[in-house]
Coordinates of N, CA and C in Angstrom, one line a residue:
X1 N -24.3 19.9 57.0 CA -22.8 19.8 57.2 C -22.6 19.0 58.5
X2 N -21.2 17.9 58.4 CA -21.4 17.2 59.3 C -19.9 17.7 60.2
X3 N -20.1 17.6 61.8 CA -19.2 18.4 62.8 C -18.9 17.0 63.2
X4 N -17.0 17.5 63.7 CA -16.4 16.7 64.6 C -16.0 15.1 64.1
X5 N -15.6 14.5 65.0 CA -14.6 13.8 64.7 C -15.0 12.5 63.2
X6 N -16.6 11.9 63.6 CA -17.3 11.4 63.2 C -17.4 11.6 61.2
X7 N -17.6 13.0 61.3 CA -17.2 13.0 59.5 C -16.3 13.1 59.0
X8 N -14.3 13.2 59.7 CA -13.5 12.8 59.3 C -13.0 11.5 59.2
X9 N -13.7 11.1 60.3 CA -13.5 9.7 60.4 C -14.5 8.7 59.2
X10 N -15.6 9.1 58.3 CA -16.7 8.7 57.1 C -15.8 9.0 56.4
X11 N -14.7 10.6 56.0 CA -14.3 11.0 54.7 C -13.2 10.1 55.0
X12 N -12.0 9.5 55.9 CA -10.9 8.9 55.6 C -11.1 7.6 55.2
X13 N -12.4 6.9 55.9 CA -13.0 5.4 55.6 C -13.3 5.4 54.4
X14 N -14.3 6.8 53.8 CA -14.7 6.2 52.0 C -12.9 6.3 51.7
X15 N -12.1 7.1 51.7 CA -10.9 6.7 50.8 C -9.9 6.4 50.7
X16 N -10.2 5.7 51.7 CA -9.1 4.0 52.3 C -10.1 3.1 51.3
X17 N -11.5 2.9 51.1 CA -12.4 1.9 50.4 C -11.9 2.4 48.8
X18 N -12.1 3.8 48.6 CA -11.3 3.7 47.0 C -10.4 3.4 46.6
X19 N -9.0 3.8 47.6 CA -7.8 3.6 47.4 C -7.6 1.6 46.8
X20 N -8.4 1.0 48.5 CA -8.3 -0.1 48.3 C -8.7 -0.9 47.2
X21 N -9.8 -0.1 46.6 CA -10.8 -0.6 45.6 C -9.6 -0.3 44.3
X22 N -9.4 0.7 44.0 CA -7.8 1.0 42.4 C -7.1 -0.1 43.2
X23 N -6.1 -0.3 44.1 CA -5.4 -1.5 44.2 C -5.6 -2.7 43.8
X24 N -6.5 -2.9 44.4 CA -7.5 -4.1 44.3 C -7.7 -4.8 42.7
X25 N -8.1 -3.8 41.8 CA -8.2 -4.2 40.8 C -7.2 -3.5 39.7
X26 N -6.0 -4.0 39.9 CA -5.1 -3.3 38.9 C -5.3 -3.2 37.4
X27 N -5.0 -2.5 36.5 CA -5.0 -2.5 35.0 C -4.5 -3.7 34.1
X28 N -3.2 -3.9 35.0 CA -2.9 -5.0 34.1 C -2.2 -6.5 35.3
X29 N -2.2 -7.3 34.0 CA -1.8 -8.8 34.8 C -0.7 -8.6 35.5
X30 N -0.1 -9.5 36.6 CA 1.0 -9.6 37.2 C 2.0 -9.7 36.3
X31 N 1.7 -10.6 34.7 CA 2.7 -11.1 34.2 C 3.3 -10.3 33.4
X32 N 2.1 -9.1 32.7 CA 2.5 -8.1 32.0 C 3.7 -7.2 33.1
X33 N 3.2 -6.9 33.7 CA 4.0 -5.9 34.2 C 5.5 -6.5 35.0
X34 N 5.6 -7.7 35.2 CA 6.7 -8.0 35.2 C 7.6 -8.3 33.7
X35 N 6.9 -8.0 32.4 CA 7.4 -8.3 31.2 C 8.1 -7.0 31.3
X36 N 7.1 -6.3 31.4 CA 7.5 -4.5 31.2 C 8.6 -4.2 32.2
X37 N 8.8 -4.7 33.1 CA 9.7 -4.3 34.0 C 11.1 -5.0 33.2
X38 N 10.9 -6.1 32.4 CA 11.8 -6.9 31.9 C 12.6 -6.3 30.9
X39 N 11.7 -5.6 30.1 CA 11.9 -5.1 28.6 C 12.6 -3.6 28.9
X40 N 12.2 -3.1 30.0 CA 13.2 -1.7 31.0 C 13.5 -2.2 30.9
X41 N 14.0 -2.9 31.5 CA 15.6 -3.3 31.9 C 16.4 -3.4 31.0
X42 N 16.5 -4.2 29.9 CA 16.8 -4.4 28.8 C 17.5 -3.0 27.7
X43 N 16.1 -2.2 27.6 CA 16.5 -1.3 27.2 C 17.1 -0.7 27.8
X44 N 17.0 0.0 29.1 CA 17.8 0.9 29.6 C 19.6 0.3 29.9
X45 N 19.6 -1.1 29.2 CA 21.1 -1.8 29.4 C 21.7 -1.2 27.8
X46 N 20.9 -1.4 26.8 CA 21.0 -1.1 25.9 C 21.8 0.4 25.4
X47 N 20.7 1.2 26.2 CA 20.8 2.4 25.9 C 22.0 2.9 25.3
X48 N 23.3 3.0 25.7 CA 24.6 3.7 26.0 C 25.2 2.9 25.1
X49 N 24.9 2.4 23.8 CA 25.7 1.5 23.5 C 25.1 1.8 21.9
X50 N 25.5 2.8 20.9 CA 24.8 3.4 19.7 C 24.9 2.3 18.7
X51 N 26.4 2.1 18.8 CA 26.7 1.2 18.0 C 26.1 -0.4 18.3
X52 N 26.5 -1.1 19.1 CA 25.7 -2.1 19.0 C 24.5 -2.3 18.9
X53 N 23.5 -1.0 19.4 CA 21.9 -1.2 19.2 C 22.0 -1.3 17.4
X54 N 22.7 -0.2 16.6 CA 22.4 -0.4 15.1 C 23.0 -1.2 14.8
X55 N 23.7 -1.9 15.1 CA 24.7 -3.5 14.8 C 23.2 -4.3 14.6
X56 N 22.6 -4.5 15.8 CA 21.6 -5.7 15.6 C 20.6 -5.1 15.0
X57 N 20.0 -4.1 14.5 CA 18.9 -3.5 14.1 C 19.7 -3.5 12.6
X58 N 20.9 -3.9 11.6 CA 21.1 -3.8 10.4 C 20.9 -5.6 10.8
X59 N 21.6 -6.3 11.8 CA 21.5 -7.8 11.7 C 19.4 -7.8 11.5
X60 N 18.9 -7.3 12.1 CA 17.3 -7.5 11.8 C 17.2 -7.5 10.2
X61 N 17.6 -6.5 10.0 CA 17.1 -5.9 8.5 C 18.1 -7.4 7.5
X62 N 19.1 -7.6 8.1 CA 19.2 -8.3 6.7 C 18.6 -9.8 6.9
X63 N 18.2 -10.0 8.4 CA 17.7 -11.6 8.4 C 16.1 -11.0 7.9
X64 N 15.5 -10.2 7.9 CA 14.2 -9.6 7.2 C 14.4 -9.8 5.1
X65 N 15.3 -9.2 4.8 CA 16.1 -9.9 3.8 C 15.8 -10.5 3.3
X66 N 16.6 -11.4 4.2 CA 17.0 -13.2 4.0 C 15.3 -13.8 3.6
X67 N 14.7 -13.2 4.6 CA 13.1 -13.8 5.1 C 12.5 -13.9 4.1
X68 N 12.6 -12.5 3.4 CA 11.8 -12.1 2.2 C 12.2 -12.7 0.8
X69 N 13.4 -13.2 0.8 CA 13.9 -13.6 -0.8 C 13.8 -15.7 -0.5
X70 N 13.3 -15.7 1.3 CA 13.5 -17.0 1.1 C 11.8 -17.8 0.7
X71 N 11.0 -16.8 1.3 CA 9.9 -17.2 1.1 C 8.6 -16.7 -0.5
X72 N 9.7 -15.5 -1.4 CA 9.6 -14.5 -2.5 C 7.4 -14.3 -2.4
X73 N 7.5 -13.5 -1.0 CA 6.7 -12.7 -1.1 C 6.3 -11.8 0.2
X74 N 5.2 -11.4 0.8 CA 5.1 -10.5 1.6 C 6.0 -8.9 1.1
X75 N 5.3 -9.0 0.0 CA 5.5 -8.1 -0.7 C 4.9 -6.5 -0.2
X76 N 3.4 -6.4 0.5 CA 2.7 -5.6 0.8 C 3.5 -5.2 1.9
X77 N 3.4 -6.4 3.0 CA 4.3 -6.2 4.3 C 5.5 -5.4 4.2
X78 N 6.6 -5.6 3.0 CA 7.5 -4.9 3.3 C 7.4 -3.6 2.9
X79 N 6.3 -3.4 2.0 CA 5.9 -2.1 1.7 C 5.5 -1.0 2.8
X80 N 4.5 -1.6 3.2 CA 4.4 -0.8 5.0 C 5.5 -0.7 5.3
X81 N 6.2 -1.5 5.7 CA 7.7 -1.6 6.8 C 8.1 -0.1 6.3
X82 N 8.3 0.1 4.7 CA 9.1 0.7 4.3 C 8.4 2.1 4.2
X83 N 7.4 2.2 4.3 CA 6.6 3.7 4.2 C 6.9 4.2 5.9
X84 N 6.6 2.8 6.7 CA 6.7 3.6 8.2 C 8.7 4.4 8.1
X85 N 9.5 3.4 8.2 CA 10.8 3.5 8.2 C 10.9 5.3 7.4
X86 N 10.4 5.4 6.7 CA 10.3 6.8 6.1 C 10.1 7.9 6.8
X87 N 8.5 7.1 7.5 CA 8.3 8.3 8.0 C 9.0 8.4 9.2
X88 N 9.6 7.5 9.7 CA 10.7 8.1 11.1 C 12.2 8.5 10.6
X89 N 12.5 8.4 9.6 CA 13.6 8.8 8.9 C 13.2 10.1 9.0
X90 N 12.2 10.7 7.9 CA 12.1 12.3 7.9 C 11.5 12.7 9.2
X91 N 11.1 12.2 10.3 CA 11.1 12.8 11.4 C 12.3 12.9 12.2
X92 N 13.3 11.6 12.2 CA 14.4 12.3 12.4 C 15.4 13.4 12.1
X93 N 15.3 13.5 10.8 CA 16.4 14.4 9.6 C 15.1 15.5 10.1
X94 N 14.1 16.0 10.1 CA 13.6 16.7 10.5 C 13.7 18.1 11.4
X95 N 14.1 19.4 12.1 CA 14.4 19.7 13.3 C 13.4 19.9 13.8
X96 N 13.5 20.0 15.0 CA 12.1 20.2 16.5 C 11.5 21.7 16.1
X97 N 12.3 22.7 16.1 CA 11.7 23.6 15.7 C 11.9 24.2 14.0
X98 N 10.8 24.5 13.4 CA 11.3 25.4 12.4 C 11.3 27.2 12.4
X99 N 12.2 27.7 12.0 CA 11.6 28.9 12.6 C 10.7 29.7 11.2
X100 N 10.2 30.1 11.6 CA 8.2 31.0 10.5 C 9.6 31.7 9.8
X101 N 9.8 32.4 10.6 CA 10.0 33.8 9.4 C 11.6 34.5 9.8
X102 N 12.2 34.1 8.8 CA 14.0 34.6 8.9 C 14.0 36.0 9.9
X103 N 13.2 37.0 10.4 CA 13.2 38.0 11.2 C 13.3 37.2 12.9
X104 N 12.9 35.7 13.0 CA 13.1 35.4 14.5 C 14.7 35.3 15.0
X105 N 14.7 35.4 15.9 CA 16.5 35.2 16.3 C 16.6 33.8 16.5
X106 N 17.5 33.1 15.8 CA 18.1 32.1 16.1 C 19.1 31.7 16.7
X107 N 20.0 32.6 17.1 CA 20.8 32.7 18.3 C 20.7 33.2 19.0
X108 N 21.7 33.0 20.2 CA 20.7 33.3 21.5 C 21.1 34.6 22.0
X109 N 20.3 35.1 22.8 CA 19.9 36.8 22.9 C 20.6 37.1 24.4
X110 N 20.6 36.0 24.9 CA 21.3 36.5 25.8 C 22.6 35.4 27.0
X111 N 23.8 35.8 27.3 CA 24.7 35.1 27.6 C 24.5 33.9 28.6
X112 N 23.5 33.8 29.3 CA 23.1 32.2 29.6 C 22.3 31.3 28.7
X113 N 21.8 31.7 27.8 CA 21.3 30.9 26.7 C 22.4 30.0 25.8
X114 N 21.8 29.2 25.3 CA 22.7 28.1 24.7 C 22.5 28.1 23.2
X115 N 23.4 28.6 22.3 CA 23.5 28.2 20.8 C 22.6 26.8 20.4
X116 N 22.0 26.2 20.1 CA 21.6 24.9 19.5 C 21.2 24.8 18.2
X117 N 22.0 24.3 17.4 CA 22.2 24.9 16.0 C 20.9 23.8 15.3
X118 N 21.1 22.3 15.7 CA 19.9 21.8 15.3 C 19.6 21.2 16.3
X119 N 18.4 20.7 16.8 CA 17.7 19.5 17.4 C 16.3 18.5 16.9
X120 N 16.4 17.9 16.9 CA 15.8 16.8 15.8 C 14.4 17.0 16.7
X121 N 13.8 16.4 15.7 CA 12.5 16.1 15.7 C 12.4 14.7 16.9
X122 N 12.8 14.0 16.5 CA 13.1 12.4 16.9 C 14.4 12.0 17.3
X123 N 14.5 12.1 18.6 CA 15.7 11.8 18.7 C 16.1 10.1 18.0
X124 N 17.7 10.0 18.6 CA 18.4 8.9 17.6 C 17.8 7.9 18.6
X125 N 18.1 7.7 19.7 CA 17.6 6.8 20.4 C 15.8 6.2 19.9
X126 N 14.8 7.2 20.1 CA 13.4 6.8 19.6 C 13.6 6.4 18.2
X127 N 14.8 6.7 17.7 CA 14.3 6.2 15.8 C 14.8 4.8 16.0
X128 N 15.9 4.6 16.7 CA 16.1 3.0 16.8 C 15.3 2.2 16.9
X129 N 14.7 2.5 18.3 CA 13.4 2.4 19.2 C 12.3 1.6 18.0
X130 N 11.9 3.0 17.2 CA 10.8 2.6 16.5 C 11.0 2.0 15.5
X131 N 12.8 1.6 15.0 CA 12.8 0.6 13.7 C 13.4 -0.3 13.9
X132 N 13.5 -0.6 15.1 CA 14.0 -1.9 15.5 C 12.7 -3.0 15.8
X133 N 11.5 -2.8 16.6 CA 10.5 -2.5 17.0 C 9.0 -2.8 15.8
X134 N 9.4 -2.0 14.3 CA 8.8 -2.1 13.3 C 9.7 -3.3 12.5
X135 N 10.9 -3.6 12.4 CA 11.2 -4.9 11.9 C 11.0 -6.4 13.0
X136 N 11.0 -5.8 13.7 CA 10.5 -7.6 14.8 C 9.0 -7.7 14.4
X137 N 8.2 -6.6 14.2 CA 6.9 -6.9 13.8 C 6.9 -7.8 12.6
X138 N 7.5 -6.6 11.4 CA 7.7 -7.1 10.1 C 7.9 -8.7 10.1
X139 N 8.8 -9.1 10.7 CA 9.7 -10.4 10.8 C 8.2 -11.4 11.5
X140 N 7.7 -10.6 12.2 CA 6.5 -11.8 12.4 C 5.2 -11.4 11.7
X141 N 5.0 -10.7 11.1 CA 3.7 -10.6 10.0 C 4.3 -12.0 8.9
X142 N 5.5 -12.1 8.9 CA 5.9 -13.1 7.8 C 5.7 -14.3 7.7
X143 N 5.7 -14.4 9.2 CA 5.3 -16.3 9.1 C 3.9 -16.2 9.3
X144 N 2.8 -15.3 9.0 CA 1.2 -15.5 8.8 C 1.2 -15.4 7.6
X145 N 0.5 -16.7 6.9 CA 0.4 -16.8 5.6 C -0.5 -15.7 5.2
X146 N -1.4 -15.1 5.7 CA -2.9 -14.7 5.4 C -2.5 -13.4 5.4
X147 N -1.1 -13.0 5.8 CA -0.8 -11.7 5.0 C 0.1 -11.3 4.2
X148 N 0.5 -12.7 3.5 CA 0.7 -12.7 2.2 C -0.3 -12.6 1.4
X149 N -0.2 -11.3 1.4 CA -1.2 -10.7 -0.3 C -0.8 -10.7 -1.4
X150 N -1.3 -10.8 -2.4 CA -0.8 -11.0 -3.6 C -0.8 -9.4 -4.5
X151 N 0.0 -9.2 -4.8 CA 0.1 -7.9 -5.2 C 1.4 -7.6 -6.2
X152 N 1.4 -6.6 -7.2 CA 1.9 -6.3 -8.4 C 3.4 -5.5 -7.7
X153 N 4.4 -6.0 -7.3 CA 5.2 -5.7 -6.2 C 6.5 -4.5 -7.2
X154 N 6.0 -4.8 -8.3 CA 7.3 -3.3 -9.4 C 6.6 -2.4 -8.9
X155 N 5.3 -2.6 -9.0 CA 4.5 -1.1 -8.9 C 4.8 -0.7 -7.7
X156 N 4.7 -1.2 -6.4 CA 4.8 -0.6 -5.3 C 6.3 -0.5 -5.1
X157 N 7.4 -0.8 -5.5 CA 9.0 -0.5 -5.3 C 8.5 1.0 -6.1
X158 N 8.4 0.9 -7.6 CA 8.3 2.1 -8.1 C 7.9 3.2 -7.2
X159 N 6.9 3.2 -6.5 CA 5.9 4.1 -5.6 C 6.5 5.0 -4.5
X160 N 7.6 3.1 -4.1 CA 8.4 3.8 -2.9 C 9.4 4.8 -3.2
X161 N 10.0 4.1 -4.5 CA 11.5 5.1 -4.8 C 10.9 6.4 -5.1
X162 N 9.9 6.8 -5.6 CA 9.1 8.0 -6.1 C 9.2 8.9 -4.6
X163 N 8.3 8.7 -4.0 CA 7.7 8.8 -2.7 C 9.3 9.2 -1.7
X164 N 9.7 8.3 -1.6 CA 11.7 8.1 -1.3 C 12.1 9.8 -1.8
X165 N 12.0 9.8 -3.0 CA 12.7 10.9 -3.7 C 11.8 12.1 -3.4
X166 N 10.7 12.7 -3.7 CA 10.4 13.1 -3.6 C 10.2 13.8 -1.6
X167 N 10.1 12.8 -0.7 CA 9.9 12.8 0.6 C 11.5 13.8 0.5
X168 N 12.3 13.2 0.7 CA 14.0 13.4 0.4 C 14.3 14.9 -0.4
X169 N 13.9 14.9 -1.2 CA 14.1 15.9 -2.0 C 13.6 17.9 -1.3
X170 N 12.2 17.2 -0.7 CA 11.7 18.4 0.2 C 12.4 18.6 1.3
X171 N 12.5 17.4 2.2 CA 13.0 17.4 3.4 C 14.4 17.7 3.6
X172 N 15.4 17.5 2.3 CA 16.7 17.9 2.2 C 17.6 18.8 1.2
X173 N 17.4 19.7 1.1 CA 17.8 20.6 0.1 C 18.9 20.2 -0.5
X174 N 19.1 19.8 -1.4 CA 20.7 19.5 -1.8 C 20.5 19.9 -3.5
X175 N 22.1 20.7 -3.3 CA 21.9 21.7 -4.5 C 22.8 20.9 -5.6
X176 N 22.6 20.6 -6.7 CA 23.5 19.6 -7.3 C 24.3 20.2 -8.2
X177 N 25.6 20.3 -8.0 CA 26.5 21.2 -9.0 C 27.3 22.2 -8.1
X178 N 28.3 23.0 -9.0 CA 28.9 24.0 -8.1 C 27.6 25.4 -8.4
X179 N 27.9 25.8 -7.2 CA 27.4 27.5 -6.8 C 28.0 28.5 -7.6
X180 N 26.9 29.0 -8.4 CA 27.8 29.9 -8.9 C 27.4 31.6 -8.4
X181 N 28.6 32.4 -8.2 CA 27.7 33.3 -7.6 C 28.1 34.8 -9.1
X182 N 27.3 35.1 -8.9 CA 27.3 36.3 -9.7 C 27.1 38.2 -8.8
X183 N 28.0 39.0 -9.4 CA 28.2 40.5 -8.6 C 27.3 41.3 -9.2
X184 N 26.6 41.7 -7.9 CA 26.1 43.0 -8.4 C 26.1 44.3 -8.7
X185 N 26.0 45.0 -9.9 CA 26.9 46.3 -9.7 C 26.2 47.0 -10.4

């Protein structure tokens, strides 16, 4: 064991040398991280503003569209697009918690607690996020020839609306017709 001034003065020297050494070699480029600081900004301008972020995220979707009936293929590509878009749909429509077993209390037990009747899975902000995000992709997989695959593109619409309906049909209960109730006596 080392005494006195001498081994604090070793232990603060090695980790000024490590410190300096993580500085030294950062993770990423100068340029990335001034992108990222860029793309903050951006979003966080964005943020507050529901309607115009889905204004330009339906302007994506129809110039994606446009893309697809001008060039009549990337048929696979839009397939993906359309399976992910699903799955952040039913994670939105989704709630954060489910509760197991109708015996839990769902309201609240006691007078500082807060009623919260649903809270999503995904919030609305991340679903933009990730489908705004998944069509700028979409929109550039399209000008790479080489993933234009050639593929049987009824079958896979059929697939989707199947998959659509079904995904939909679990995830949202909807009862079709009037309720009818019957007395018991």
């Amino acid at each position: 064991v080392v005494q006195g001034h001498s081994a604090r003065y070793k232990i603060v020297a090695s980790m000024e040398f490590y410190t300096q050494e993580i500085q030294g070699c950062s993770s990423k480029p100068e340029f990335l991280r001034s992108c990222e600081v860029k793309i903050q900004y951006l979003y966080d301008a964005v943020t507050p503003h529901a309607v115009g972020r889905w204004c330009f995220t339906v302007f994506l979707i129809l110039f994606y569209i446009l893309r697809i009936f001008i060039t009549q293929g990337y048929h696979l590509v839009t397939y993906v697009m359309g399976i992910f878009l699903l799955n952040r749909l039913v994670d939105f429509l989704s709630p954060k918690i489910v509760p197991e077993s109708s015996t839990d209390e769902v309201l609240p037990t006691k007078s500082s607690e807060e009623f919260r009747p649903f809270l999503r899975q995904l919030s609305e902000l991340k679903f933009w996020n990730s489908c705004t995000i998944c069509l700028f992709i979409s929109i550039i997989c399209t000008y790479w020839s080489f993933l234009d695959i050639p593929v049987v593109w009824p079958i896979l619409v059929m697939y989707f609306v199947i998959l659509f309906y079904l995904t939909m049909k679990r995830q949202i209960s909807i009862s079709i017709g009037k309720l009818k109730f019957t007395s018991v006596v």
